[in-house]
Coordinates of C-alpha atoms and ligand atoms in Angstrom, one line a residue:
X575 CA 0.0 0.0 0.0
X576 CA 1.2 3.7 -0.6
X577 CA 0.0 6.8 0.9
X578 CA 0.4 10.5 -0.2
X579 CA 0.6 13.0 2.9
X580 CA 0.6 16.6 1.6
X581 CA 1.8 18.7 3.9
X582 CA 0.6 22.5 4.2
X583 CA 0.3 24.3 7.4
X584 CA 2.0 21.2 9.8
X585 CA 5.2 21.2 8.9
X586 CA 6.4 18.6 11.6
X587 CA 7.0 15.3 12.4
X588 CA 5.9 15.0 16.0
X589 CA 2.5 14.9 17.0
X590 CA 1.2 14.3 12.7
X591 CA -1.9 12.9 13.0
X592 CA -1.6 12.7 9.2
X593 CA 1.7 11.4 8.1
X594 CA 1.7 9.1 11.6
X595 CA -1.4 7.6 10.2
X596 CA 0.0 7.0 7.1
X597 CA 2.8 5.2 8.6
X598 CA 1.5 3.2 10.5
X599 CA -1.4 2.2 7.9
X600 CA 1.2 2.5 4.4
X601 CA 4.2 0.3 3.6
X602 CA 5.1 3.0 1.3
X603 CA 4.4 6.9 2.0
X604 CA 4.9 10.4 -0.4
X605 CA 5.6 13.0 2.2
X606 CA 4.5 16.2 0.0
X607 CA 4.7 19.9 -0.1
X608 CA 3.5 21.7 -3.2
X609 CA 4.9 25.2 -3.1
X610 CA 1.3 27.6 -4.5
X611 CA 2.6 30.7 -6.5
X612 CA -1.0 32.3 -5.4
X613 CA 0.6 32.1 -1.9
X614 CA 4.2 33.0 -2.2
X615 CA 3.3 36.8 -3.2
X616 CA 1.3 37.1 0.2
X617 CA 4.0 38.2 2.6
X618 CA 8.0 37.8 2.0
X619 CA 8.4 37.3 5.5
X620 CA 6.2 34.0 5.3
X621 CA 7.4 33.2 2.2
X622 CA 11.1 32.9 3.4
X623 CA 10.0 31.3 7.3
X624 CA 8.0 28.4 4.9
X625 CA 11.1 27.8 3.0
X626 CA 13.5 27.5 6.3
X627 CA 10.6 25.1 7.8
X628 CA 10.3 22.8 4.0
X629 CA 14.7 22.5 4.4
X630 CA 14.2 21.4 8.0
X631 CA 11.0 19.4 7.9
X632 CA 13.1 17.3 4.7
X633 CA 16.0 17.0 6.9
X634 CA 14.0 15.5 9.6
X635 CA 12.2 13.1 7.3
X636 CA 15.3 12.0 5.3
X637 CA 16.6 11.4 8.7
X638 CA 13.7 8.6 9.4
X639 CA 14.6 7.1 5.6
X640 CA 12.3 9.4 3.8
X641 CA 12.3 12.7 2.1
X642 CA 9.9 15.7 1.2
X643 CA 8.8 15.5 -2.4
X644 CA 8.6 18.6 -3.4
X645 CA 6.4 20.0 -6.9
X646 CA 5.1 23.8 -8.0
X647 CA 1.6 24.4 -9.1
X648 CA -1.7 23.9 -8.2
X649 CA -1.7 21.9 -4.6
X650 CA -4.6 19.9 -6.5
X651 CA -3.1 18.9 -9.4
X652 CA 0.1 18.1 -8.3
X653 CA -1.1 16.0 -5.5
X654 CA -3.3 13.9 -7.9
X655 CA -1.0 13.4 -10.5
X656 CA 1.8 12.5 -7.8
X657 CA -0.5 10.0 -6.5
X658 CA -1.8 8.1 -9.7
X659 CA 1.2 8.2 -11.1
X660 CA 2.4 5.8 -8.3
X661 CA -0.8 3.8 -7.7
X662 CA -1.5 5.1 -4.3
X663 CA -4.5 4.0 -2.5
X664 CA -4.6 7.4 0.1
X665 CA -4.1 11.1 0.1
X666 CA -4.3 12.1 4.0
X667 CA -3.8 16.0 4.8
X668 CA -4.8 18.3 7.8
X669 CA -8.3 19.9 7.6
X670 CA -8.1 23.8 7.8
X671 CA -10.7 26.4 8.3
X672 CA -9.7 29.4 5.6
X673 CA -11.8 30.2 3.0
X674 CA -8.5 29.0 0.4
X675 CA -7.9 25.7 2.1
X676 CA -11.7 24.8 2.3
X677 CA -11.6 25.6 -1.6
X678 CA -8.4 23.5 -2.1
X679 CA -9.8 20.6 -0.3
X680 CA -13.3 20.4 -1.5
X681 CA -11.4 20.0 -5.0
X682 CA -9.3 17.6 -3.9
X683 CA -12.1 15.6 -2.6
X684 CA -14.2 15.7 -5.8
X685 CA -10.2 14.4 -7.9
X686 CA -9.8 12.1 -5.2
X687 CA -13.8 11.0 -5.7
X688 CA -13.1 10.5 -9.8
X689 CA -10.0 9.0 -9.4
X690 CA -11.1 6.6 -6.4
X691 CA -8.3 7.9 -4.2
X692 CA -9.0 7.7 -0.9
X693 CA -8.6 11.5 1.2
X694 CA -8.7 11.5 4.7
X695 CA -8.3 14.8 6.6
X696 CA -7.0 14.9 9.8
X697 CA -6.9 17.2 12.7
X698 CA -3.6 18.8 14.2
X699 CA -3.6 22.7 13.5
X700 CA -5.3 23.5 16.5
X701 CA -5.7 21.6 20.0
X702 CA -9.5 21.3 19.7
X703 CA -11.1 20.5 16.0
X704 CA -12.8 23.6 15.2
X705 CA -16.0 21.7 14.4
X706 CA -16.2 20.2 17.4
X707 CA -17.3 22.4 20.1
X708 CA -21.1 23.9 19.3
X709 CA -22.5 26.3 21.2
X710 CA -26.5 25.2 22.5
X711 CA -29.5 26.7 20.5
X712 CA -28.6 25.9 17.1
X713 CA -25.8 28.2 17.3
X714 CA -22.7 26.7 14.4
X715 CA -19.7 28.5 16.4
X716 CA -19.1 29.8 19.7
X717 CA -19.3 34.1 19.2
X718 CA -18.1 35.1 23.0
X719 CA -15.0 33.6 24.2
X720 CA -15.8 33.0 27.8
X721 CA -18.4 30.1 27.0
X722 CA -16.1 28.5 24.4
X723 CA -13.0 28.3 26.9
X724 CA -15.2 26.6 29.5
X725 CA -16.0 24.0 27.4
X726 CA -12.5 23.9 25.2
X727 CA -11.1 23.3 28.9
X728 CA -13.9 20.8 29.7
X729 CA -13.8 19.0 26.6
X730 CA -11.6 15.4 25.8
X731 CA -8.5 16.3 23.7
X732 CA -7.3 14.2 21.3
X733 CA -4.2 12.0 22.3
X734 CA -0.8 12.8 20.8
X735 CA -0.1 10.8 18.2
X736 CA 3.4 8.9 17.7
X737 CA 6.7 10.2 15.5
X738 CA 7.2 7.6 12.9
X739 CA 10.5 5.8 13.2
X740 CA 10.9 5.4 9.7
X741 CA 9.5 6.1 6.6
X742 CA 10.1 4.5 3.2
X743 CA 9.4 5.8 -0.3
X744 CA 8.2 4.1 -2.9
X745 CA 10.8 3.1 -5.7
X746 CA 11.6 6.1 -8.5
X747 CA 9.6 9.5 -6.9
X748 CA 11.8 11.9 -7.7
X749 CA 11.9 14.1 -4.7
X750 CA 12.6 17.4 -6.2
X751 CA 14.7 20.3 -5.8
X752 CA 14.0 22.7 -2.7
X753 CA 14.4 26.7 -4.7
X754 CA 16.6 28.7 -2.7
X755 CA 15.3 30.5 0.5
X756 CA 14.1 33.6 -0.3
X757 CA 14.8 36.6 1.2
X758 CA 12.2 38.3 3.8
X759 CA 11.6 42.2 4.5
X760 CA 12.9 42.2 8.1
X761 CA 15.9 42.3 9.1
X762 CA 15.8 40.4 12.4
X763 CA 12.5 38.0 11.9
X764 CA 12.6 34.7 13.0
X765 CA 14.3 31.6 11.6
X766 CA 10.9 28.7 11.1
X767 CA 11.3 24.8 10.9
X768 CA 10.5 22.3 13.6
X769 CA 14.3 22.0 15.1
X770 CA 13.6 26.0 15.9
X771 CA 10.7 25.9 17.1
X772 CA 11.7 22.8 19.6
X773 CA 14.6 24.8 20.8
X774 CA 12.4 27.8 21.4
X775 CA 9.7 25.6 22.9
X776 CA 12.2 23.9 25.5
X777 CA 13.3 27.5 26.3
X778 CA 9.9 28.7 27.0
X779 CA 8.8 25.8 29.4
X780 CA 11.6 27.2 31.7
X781 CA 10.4 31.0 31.5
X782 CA 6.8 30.1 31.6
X783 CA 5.8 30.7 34.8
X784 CA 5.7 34.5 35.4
X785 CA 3.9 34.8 32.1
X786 CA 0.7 36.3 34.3
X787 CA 2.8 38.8 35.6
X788 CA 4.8 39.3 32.1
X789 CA 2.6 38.8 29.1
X790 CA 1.3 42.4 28.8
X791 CA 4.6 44.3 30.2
X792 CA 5.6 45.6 26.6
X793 CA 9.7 46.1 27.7
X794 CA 10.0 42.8 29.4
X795 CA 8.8 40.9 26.0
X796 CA 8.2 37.7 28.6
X797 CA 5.9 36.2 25.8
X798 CA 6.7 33.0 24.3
X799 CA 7.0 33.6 20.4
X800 CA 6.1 30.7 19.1
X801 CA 3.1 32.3 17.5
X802 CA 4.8 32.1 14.1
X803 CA 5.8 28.2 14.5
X804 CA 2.0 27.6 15.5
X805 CA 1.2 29.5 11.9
X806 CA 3.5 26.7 9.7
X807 CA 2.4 23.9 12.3
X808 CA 6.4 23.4 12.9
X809 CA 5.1 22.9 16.8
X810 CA 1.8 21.0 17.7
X811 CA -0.7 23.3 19.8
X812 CA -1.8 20.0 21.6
X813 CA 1.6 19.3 22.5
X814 CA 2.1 23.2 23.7
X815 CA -1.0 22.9 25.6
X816 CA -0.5 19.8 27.3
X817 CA 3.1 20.8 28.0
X818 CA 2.0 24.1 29.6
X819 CA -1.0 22.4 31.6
X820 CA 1.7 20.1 33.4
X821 CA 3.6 23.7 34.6
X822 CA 0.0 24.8 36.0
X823 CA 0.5 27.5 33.3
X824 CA -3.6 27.9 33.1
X825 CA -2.7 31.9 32.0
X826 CA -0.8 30.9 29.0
X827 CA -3.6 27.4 28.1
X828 CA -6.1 30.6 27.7
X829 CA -4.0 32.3 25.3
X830 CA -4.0 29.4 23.1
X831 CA -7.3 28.8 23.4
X832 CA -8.2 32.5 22.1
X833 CA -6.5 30.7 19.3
X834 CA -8.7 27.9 18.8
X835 CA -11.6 30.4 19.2
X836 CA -10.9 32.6 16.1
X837 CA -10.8 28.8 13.9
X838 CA -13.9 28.0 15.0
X839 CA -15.2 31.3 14.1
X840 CA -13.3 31.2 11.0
X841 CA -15.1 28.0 10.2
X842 CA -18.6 29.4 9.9
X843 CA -17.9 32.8 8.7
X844 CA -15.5 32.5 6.1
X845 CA -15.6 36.3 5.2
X846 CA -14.1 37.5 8.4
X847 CA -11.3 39.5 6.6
X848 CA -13.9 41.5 4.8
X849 CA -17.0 41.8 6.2
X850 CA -17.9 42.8 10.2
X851 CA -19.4 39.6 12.2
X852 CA -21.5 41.5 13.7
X853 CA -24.3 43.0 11.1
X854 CA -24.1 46.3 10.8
X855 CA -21.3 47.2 13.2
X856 CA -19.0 48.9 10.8
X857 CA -19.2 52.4 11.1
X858 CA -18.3 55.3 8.4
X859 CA -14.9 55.0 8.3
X860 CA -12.6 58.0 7.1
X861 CA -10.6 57.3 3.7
X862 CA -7.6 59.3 5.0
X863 CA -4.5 58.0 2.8
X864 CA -1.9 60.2 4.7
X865 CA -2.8 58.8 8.2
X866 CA -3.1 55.2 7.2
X867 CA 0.6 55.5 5.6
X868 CA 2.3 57.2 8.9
X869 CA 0.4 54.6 10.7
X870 CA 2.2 51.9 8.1
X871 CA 5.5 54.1 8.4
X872 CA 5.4 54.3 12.3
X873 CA 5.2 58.3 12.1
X874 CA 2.0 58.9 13.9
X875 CA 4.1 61.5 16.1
X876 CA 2.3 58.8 19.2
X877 CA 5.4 56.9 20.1
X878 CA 4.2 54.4 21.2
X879 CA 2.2 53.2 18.5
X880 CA 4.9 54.4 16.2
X881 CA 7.7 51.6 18.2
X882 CA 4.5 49.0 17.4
X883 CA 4.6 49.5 14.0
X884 CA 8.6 49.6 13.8
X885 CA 8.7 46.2 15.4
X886 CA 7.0 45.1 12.8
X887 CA 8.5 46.2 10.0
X888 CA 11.7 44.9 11.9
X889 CA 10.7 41.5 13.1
X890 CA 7.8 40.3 11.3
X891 CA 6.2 40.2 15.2
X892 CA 4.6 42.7 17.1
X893 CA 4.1 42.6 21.2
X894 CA 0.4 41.9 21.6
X895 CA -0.1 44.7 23.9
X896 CA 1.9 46.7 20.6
X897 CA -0.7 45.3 18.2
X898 CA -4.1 46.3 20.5
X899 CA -2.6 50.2 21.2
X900 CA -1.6 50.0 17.0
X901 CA -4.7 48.8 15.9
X902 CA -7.4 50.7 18.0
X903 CA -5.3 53.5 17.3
X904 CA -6.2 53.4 13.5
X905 CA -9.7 52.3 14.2
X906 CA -10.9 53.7 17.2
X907 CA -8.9 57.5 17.0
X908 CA -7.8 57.7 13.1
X909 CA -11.3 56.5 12.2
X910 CA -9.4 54.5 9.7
X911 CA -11.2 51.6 8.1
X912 CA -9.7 48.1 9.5
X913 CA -9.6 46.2 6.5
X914 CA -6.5 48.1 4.9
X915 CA -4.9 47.6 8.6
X916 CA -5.9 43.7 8.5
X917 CA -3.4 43.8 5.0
X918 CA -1.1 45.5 6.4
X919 CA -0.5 43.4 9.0
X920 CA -1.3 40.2 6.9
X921 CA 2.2 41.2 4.7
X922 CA 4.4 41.6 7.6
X923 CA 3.4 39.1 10.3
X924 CA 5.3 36.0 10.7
X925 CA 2.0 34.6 12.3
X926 CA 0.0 36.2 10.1
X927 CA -3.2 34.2 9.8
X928 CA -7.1 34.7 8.9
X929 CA -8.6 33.6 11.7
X930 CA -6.3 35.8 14.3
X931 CA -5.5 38.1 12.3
X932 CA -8.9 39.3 11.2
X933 CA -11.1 37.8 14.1
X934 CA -8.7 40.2 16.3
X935 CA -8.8 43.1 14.4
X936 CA -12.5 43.1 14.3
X937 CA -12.4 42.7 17.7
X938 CA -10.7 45.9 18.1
X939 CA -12.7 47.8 15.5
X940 CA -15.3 46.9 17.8
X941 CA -17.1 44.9 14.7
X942 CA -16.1 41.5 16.1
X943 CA -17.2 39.3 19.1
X944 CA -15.7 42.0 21.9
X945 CA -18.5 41.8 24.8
X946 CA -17.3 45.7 25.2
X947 CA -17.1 46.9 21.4
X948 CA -17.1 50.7 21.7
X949 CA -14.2 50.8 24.1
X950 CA -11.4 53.0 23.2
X951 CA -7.8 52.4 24.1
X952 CA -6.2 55.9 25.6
X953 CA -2.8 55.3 23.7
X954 CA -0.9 57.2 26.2
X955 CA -2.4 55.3 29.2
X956 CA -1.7 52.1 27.6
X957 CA 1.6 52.8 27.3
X958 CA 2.0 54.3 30.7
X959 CA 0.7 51.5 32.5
X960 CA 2.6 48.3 30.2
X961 CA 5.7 51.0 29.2
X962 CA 6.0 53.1 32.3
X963 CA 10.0 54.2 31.7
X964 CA 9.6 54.2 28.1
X965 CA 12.0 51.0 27.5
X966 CA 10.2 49.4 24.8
X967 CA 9.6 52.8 22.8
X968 CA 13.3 53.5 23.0
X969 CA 14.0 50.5 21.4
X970 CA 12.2 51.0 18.2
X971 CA 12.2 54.9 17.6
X972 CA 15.8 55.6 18.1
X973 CA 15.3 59.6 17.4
X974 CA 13.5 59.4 20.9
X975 CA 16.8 57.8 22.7
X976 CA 18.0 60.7 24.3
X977 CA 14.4 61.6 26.1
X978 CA 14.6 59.3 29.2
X979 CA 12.1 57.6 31.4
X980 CA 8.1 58.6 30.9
X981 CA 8.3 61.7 29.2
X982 CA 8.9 60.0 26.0
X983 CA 5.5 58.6 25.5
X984 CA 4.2 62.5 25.2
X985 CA 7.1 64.6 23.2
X986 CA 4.8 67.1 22.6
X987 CA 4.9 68.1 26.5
X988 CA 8.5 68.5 26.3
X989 CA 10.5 72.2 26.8
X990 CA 10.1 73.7 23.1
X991 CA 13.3 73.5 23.2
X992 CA 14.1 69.8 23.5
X993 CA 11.2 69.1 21.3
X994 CA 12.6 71.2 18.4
X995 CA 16.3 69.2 18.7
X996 CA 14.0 65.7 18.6
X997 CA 13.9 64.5 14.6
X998 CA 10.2 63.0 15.6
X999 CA 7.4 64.4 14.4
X1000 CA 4.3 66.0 15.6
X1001 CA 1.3 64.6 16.6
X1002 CA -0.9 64.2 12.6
X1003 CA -2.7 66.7 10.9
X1004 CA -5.7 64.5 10.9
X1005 CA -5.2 63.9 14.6
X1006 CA -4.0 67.4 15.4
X1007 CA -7.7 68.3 17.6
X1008 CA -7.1 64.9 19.5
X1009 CA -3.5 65.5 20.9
X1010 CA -5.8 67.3 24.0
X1011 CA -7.6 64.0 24.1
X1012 CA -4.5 62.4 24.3
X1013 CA -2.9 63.6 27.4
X1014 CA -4.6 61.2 30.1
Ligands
FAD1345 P1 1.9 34.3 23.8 O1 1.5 35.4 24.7 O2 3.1 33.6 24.2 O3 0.7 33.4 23.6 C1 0.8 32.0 23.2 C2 0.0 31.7 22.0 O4 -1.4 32.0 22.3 C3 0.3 32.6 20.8 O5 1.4 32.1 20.1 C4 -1.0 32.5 20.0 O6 -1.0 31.3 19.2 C5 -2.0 32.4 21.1 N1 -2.6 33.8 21.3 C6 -2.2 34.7 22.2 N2 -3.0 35.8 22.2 C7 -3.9 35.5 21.2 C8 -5.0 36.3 20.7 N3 -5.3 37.5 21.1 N4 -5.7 35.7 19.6 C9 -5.4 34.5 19.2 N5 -4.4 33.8 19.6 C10 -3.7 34.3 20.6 N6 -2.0 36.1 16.4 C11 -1.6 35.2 15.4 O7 -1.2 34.1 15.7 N7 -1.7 35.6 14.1 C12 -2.2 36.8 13.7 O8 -2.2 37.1 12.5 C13 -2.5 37.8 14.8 N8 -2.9 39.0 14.4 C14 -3.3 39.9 15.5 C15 -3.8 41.1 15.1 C16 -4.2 42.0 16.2 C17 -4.8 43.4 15.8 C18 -4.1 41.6 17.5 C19 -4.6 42.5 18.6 C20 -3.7 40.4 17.8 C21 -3.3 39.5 16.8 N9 -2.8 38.2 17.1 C22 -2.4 37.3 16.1 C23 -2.8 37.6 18.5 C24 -1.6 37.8 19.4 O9 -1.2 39.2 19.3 C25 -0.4 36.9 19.0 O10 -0.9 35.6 18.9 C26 0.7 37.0 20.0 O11 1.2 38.3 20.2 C27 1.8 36.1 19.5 O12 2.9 36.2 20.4 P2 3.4 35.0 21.4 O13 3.5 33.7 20.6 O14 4.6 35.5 22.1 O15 2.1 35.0 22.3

């Protein structure tokens, strides 16, 4: 028997439910990737953290006596022809929630159908199937977090599944040459692949415990970042969460479950990057070009959001604390639209996903599933209370290095004469009447 397993956003070996299936059911078994050229023109960063995780996941799996075929083109296509052209009885690949990968899959299903391939989809992209949990009343997906983490907690996780020992390939696939890593747009992002992310992981189980102290103090950056290896799949959520529930970490088993949340919501409402899940909560939104690009630039003249959108640029990451001040600052005081800051941060983020991207940013806008939607986020609190010396904005807006502690959230309440040295700018036109608002 032979078994294709294309890979897309699991890009592991421990804790597969797909290609451990396919071992242990296959004598034979195709570990795929098929590189999309609709995807690679999404973000560079990405682009370059898939590549890095494709070298390591094939050095892992020639390790175990197999190798990661590798073809261009449509996922589809490629898979099927792959497959028929070796007889193989299965195709097994992960199940995801985006509106692309339900697409890709219901095709696949329907070749698979024609062909009399079997396709089996597994789970394995986020610790509880999104499917699984309904809410009562006829509801499809949970819309308030609270309820859903009750029963996410209460609910029976799925076991971890086994790392294959060994993998053979069928005689004559031609495994295919890996293209060259590509470069990303920032400087100092984050290397992907498995043996990373297992490194990082082992790290982070030794600094997890102050996380509830930590995980919103913006200088201390006591988060774990593995947010981008949870994106590719090159670490297994269930394994993170189980892990983290054996150091008590119940703080941190929330965060991921926020995670889980936006899938499932994902799952019934595929057009969460477009359109507000709440009816009719988008409001008129201003089309003001300038501010949107100083907002992209980080040149609001409001340092703190500015350092936000600097650490992005820079390391395809921002704080989360960095990316709730950043994006209710566009929303909720620009009166920018959301969408265009949804794309923005969809080309830069290293994690950058649908379901959290969008299902966060529309919780922000106040359009989402926020309990408390017309908040507003006083940027210079914020950044008083999870910034208080100013460390974190030093770090990113280095023509603010000289103003020390506090005082560098609000330049515009330094002596005229230190403000006129500073190479920062003033508060925005557009935000000009605001700058009173601004001073908590
Ligand atoms: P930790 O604090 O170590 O948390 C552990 C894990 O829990 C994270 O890796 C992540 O998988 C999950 N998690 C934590 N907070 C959230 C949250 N609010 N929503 C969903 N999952 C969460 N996260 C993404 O993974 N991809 C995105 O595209 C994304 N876009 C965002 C956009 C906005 C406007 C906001 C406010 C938040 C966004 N987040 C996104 C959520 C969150 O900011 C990141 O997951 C987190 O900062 C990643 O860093 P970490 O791994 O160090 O997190």
């Amino acid at each position: 028997k032979t078994a294709v397993v294309l890979f897309t956003r699991d890009l592991r070996v421990r804790d597969n439910p797909a290609l451990a299936a396919a071992c242990a059911s296959a004598e034979h078994v195709v570990p795929l990737y098929v590189l999309d050229p609709k995807l690679g023109q999404l973000s560079p960063n990405r682009t370059r953290f898939l590549h890095e995780s494709l070298a390591d996941l094939r050095a892992a799996l020639r390790d175990k006596g197999g190798d990661l075929v590798i073809r261009m083109g449509d996922p589809v296509a490629e898979t099927i022809e792959l497959a028929r052209s070796i007889n193989a009885e299965g195709i097994g690949m992960a199940a995801d929630v985006s509106t692309y990968a339900r697409r890709r899959e219901e095709r696949m299903r329907e070749e698979c159908e024609r062909h009399r391939i079997a396709l089996r989809l597994f789970p394995g992209l986020t610790v509880v199937d999104p499917g699984e949990l309904r809410p009562g009343g006829g509801g499809s997906a949970y819309r308030v977090f609270s309820p859903y983490h009750r029963v996410w907690r209460a609910a029976q996780w799925r076991e971890e599944v086994a790392t294959p020992a060994k993998i053979t390939l069928p005689p004559a696939v031609a495994a295919g040459r890996l293209p060259a890593i590509p470069k990303g747009e920032s400087p100092d992002a984050a290397h992907g692949g498995e043996t990373e992310a297992r490194r990082k992981f082992a790290t982070w189980m030794r600094h997890i415990g102050p996380y509830p102290e930590l995980h919103n103090d913006m200088p201390a950056d006591g988060t774990s970042r593995l947010s981008p290896y949870l994106r590719f799949g090159c670490l297994s959520p269930l394994e993170l969460a189980n892990a983290a529930l054996k150091s008590d970490a119940d703080d941190y088993v929330r965060q991921l479950c926020w995670r889980d949340f936006y899938y499932q919501v994902a799952l019934v409402y595929p057009q969460l990057s477009t359109k507000p899940l709440r009816p009719g909560a988008d409001t008129e939104w201003r089309d003001d070009r300038d501010a949107l690009q100083h907002w992209q630039d980080g040149t609001t003249g409001v340092p703190v959001v500015d350092a936000g959108m600097r650490q992005l640029r820079a390391e395809g990451w921002m704080h989360n604390r960095a990316r709730l001040i950043t994006a209710a600052f566009l929303t909720k005081h620009l009166g920018v639209d959301w969408r265009p800051g949804v794309q923005w941060f969809f080309r830069w983020l290293l994690d950058g996903d649908v379901p959290n991207n969008s299902g966060n940013w529309q919780w922000v806008a106040g359009t989402g599933n926020d309990t408390r939607p017309y908040r507003k986020f006083n940027p210079i609190r914020q950044a008083q209370r999870f910034d208080p010396e100013g460390v974190y904005v030093r770090r990113y807006v280095p023509e603010l290095k000289g103003v020390e502690g506090g005082a560098v959230h609000q330049p515009w309440r330094l002596p005229d004469k230190v403000r006129r040295g500073l190479d920062y700018p003033g508060p925005l036109e557009s935000h000009r009447d605001e700058a009173v608002w601004l001073r908590p």
